[in-house]
Each structure stands twice: as C-alpha cells, then as structure tokens.
Amino acid sequence: MLMTEGVIWKQILAFSLPLLVGNLFQQLYNTVDSIVVGNYVSSQALAAVGTSNSLINLIIGMFLGISVGAGVIISQYYGAKNHRKLSWAVHTCIALSIIGGLGMIVLGVWLSPIILVWMNTPADVLADSTTYLRIYFCGSLFNIVYNMGSGILRAVGDSKRPLYYLIVSSLTNVVLDLLFVLVFHWDVAGVAIATIISQGVSAVLVMWNLMRTKEPYRVEIKNIRIDKRMMKRVLMVGIPSGIQQSIISLSNVIVQSNINVYGSAAMAGFGSYSKVEGFIMLPLQTTCMSATTFTGQNIGAKKYDRVKKGIIQGMIMSAIYTVAVSLVLYFFGGEVLKIFSSEPDVIRFGQEAIGIIVPFYLTMTVHQIIMGTLRGAGKTFVTMLIGVGNMCILRMIYINCLVPFFPSFHAVVLCYPITWITTMLMDVLYCWKAKWLPKTAK
C-alpha cells in the first residue's frame, strides 16, 4: 500500500485497522496465559505470568527497536521506488534478526532468574516466574524473526498479512493453553510452551510470505547476509529506538520491583490491569506505527505537507478513541478485572491502578503520534532522548527520591501519569520548534 497519494485519514485508517486487529491478537498471547493460570492454577501463578512483561520487554527491547529502524529505512526506499537498496535492506534485516534471536535465547535463559531476584520477586512466585521466562525466551528466535518480517511488510504498506498470521498463531495459543493446563496439567510451564509454539507458527508464516512474494522486497535464502553499509544505516536509526525501549523497560522493571514489595496480590492486581491496559494502548501504538510508515513513505516521495497534515488527522482519530475507552474502563474496570481473578485483594489493587492511570491516557495519544512521525523522519535519536529522559530518568528520580517519603502502592503507580505528562510536553515543544523535516521542505 503506497501512502503518498489520496485522502490522508482514510489511508491511515485503512492501514491501521488490520494492524490493530493483528496487534490485538498478539496481545492475546500473554493475556490468555494470565486468564488460564489465574482461573485454573493460582493467584501466585497469575502473579508469575503478570510480572514477566516488563522483564521480557527489557531483554528483547533492543532488537524490537532495530526492527523499527529497519521499517523506517525500508519505507523510505519503497516510497522512493529504489528497489535495489530495498532488497539489500530487507536481506540485511533478516540476517540481523536471526543473529539477534539466537543471542536472546542465551541472554534470556541466563539473566531471567538473576533479574527476578533483583526485582524483589516474592519466594512464593519466584519458581514459577523463572520457569515461565526461561521457556518463553527459548522461543526468542521466533519472536524476533516474526517482528522483523512483519515490520518489513508494514513498511511497504501491507498490514493485512501480519494480521492473518497473528490470528492463526493466537488461536493456536488459546487451544494449546487449554490443552497443556487443563488436560496435561503443566501449569505455568504449559502456557509458556504454548506461547513459543504459537510464535513459531507466526514466524514461519511471515517468512513463507516474504519468500513467495514477487514484489521487490522478496526474501531469497541465498541473499540473506549482512551488508555492512546497510547494517550501519539500519542500526543508526534502530539503535536509538532500541535503547529507548530497553531503558524504559528497565525503569518499568524497577517500578515492578517496588510493586512486588506489596505481595503477590499487588503483583497479580497490577499485572491484570497491565493486560487490560495493553488492549487499550494498542490502537495508539498502532497509529504510531502507521505514522512511521506514512511519514517514511512521504518523505521518500518528498511530500512534506502530507506529513504535517498526517499528524493532525492522526491525533484527532486517536483522541476520539482514547476518550471513549477511558470512560468505559474507568467506570467498569472492576468487572473487567474479574476475568483474571475473583480474589478481592487482586481486584482491589487492579482498580486502584485504573483510578490513578486511566484519566491520563489522552497524553499518550499525543506522544504516540508525534513519536511515530519523528521516527518516520529518521529522528529516532530525538525520540530516544525524550523517552529516556522522562520515562526512565525522571521516573527513577521520582521512585527513589519521593516514594520513600510516601510509601504506598498508590505512590508507586503515580509515576506513570506524571512522566506521561512531561513526555507529551517535550514532544509537542520539539515538534513545534525544531526543524525535523528535510531542509527542502517548505
């Protein structure tokens, strides 16, 4: 899908909807894991699965950031119709994903128990958390190859095929979760094994598509190698995004370690809220990815006015959605949390998180659109500085300097809306004052 012509909001919407549905199915991976163990195993098992997200994002964040950089480069070559460099970029990115996936298996299996102890994980949760994470990271190759492959397809405007592959893999995960837990009684290990099998399915499907297509981004096994010049360009754009994701994930790990102090009920409650938040945030993250592809293609085609119009129209669409879902979750969040657990303490902690965080979702609408646009323009170093400065450094200052004076679950969770507001303000200031489009723009 070439996004350099036509009605902007319709193109963004048409690109975003399949991407959104696909991401919703991707979110089902850990959510179904949590629902199954929360209802059929124990609240400790729910806490073990719930506390895993921040650590998973920490370890694989760098390579997911590199896939963002790959998408920016590929979308620009595609918009400029430079098929030769497009092919170089695609094969270099696939080679990087294979190397990265193998490395993540080693790092994840080795570091998981060490970091869990550092996170103050309670003794009654530690064993299950370690089991879940070690098995999960054994599937890192599938995870990273899929994300890179789907990133390539999104960069050229194809958001439908990644959707189809995620539907298949997510349904596979649901069936295997129920089979491994209810029939085989493998508990936490069962949902982890189901997840990596499902990720393997999605990786195989996306690679099959890239190898069968007749388009200029076709993958040929004999050409999968690293081109040093192309790798340098991809990494220059991708590493800042990777650092941003990894360091922000590190701050989330530290926040999680402070939540863990309040016991397994707090862990389970906040983990359940996080799963719900994942679904709420997905449309915003989807619009961010759409903005990256839209911006990259239009900069490649030298259509800079469309980039500016895309920011405004993307924000309006996202804001309408955000206000609607915020109201629903704020007033009916308690009923949603009962899907994960019926224990009163777990629901109480989850509702407290909802009451603190949900009123500030609109700030993330602005942040995601601006971040996606700046990434599409190649300004990943700027987005890294803004994201790390606010969502990591400022968050850690708050946690370590202010929370000790008011120690409570409420005070810990409050770090999220505070740093979202400061991030949004810096995004707007940079987008308004800085010259971030190419110099030839009028």
XYZ file of N, CA and C in Angstrom, residues 30-40 42-43 46 268-269 271-277 279 333 335-343 346-347:
108
model
N -0.007 -13.199 26.050
C 0.163 -13.162 27.499
C -1.160 -13.047 28.237
N -2.166 -12.410 27.595
C -3.448 -12.240 28.272
C -4.129 -13.584 28.488
N -4.153 -14.408 27.462
C -4.749 -15.740 27.615
C -3.953 -16.561 28.625
N -2.628 -16.434 28.592
C -1.804 -17.109 29.599
C -2.269 -16.718 31.001
N -2.473 -15.402 31.210
C -2.873 -14.909 32.536
C -4.263 -15.392 32.921
N -5.202 -15.357 31.972
C -6.563 -15.803 32.272
C -6.581 -17.276 32.657
N -5.850 -18.085 31.911
C -5.856 -19.529 32.171
C -5.232 -19.844 33.525
N -4.044 -19.303 33.803
C -3.390 -19.633 35.083
C -4.107 -18.974 36.250
N -4.696 -17.777 36.029
C -5.409 -17.107 37.110
C -6.663 -17.834 37.535
N -7.329 -18.486 36.575
C -8.581 -19.172 36.889
C -8.415 -20.653 37.178
N -7.348 -21.273 36.630
C -7.223 -22.725 36.750
C -5.974 -23.195 37.499
N -3.473 -20.709 40.093
C -3.467 -19.999 41.379
C -3.160 -18.528 41.150
N -3.390 -17.705 42.195
C -3.056 -16.285 42.091
C -1.547 -16.084 42.033
N -0.664 -16.474 38.495
C -1.065 -15.254 37.798
C -0.038 -14.153 38.012
N -0.394 -9.513 41.223
C -1.452 -10.064 40.376
C -2.428 -8.970 39.935
N -2.778 -8.061 40.843
C -3.703 -6.987 40.519
C -3.137 -6.025 39.491
N -0.623 -6.686 37.499
C -0.412 -7.459 36.279
C -1.693 -7.603 35.479
N -2.823 -7.806 36.158
C -4.109 -7.909 35.467
C -4.465 -6.586 34.808
N -4.258 -5.481 35.551
C -4.506 -4.167 34.947
C -3.617 -3.965 33.721
N -2.355 -4.383 33.801
C -1.428 -4.201 32.680
C -1.909 -4.919 31.437
N -2.508 -6.108 31.627
C -3.040 -6.833 30.471
C -4.190 -6.060 29.840
N -5.068 -5.485 30.677
C -6.174 -4.685 30.158
C -5.628 -3.439 29.466
N -4.653 -2.792 30.099
C -4.061 -1.589 29.506
C -3.431 -1.899 28.147
N -4.484 -3.817 25.851
C -5.516 -3.731 24.817
C -5.935 -2.286 24.564
N -14.072 -0.934 35.037
C -12.823 -1.679 35.132
C -12.869 -2.849 36.096
N -15.276 -4.914 36.754
C -15.887 -6.082 36.115
C -14.911 -6.742 35.139
N -14.128 -5.926 34.450
C -13.151 -6.468 33.508
C -12.082 -7.265 34.248
N -11.646 -6.766 35.391
C -10.578 -7.429 36.151
C -10.999 -8.805 36.661
N -12.301 -9.016 36.838
C -12.789 -10.308 37.335
C -12.542 -11.436 36.337
N -12.238 -11.078 35.080
C -11.886 -12.099 34.091
C -10.624 -12.845 34.519
N -9.719 -12.121 35.192
C -8.424 -12.696 35.551
C -8.449 -13.393 36.911
N -9.202 -12.856 37.852
C -9.219 -13.432 39.196
C -10.462 -12.960 39.939
N -10.962 -13.817 40.821
C -12.112 -13.445 41.640
C -11.709 -13.042 43.051
N -10.402 -13.052 43.344
C -9.928 -12.716 44.684
C -10.064 -11.214 44.927
N -6.857 -8.944 44.814
C -6.311 -8.775 43.466
C -7.110 -7.715 42.711
N -8.433 -7.787 42.781
C -9.291 -6.819 42.094
C -9.104 -5.418 42.680
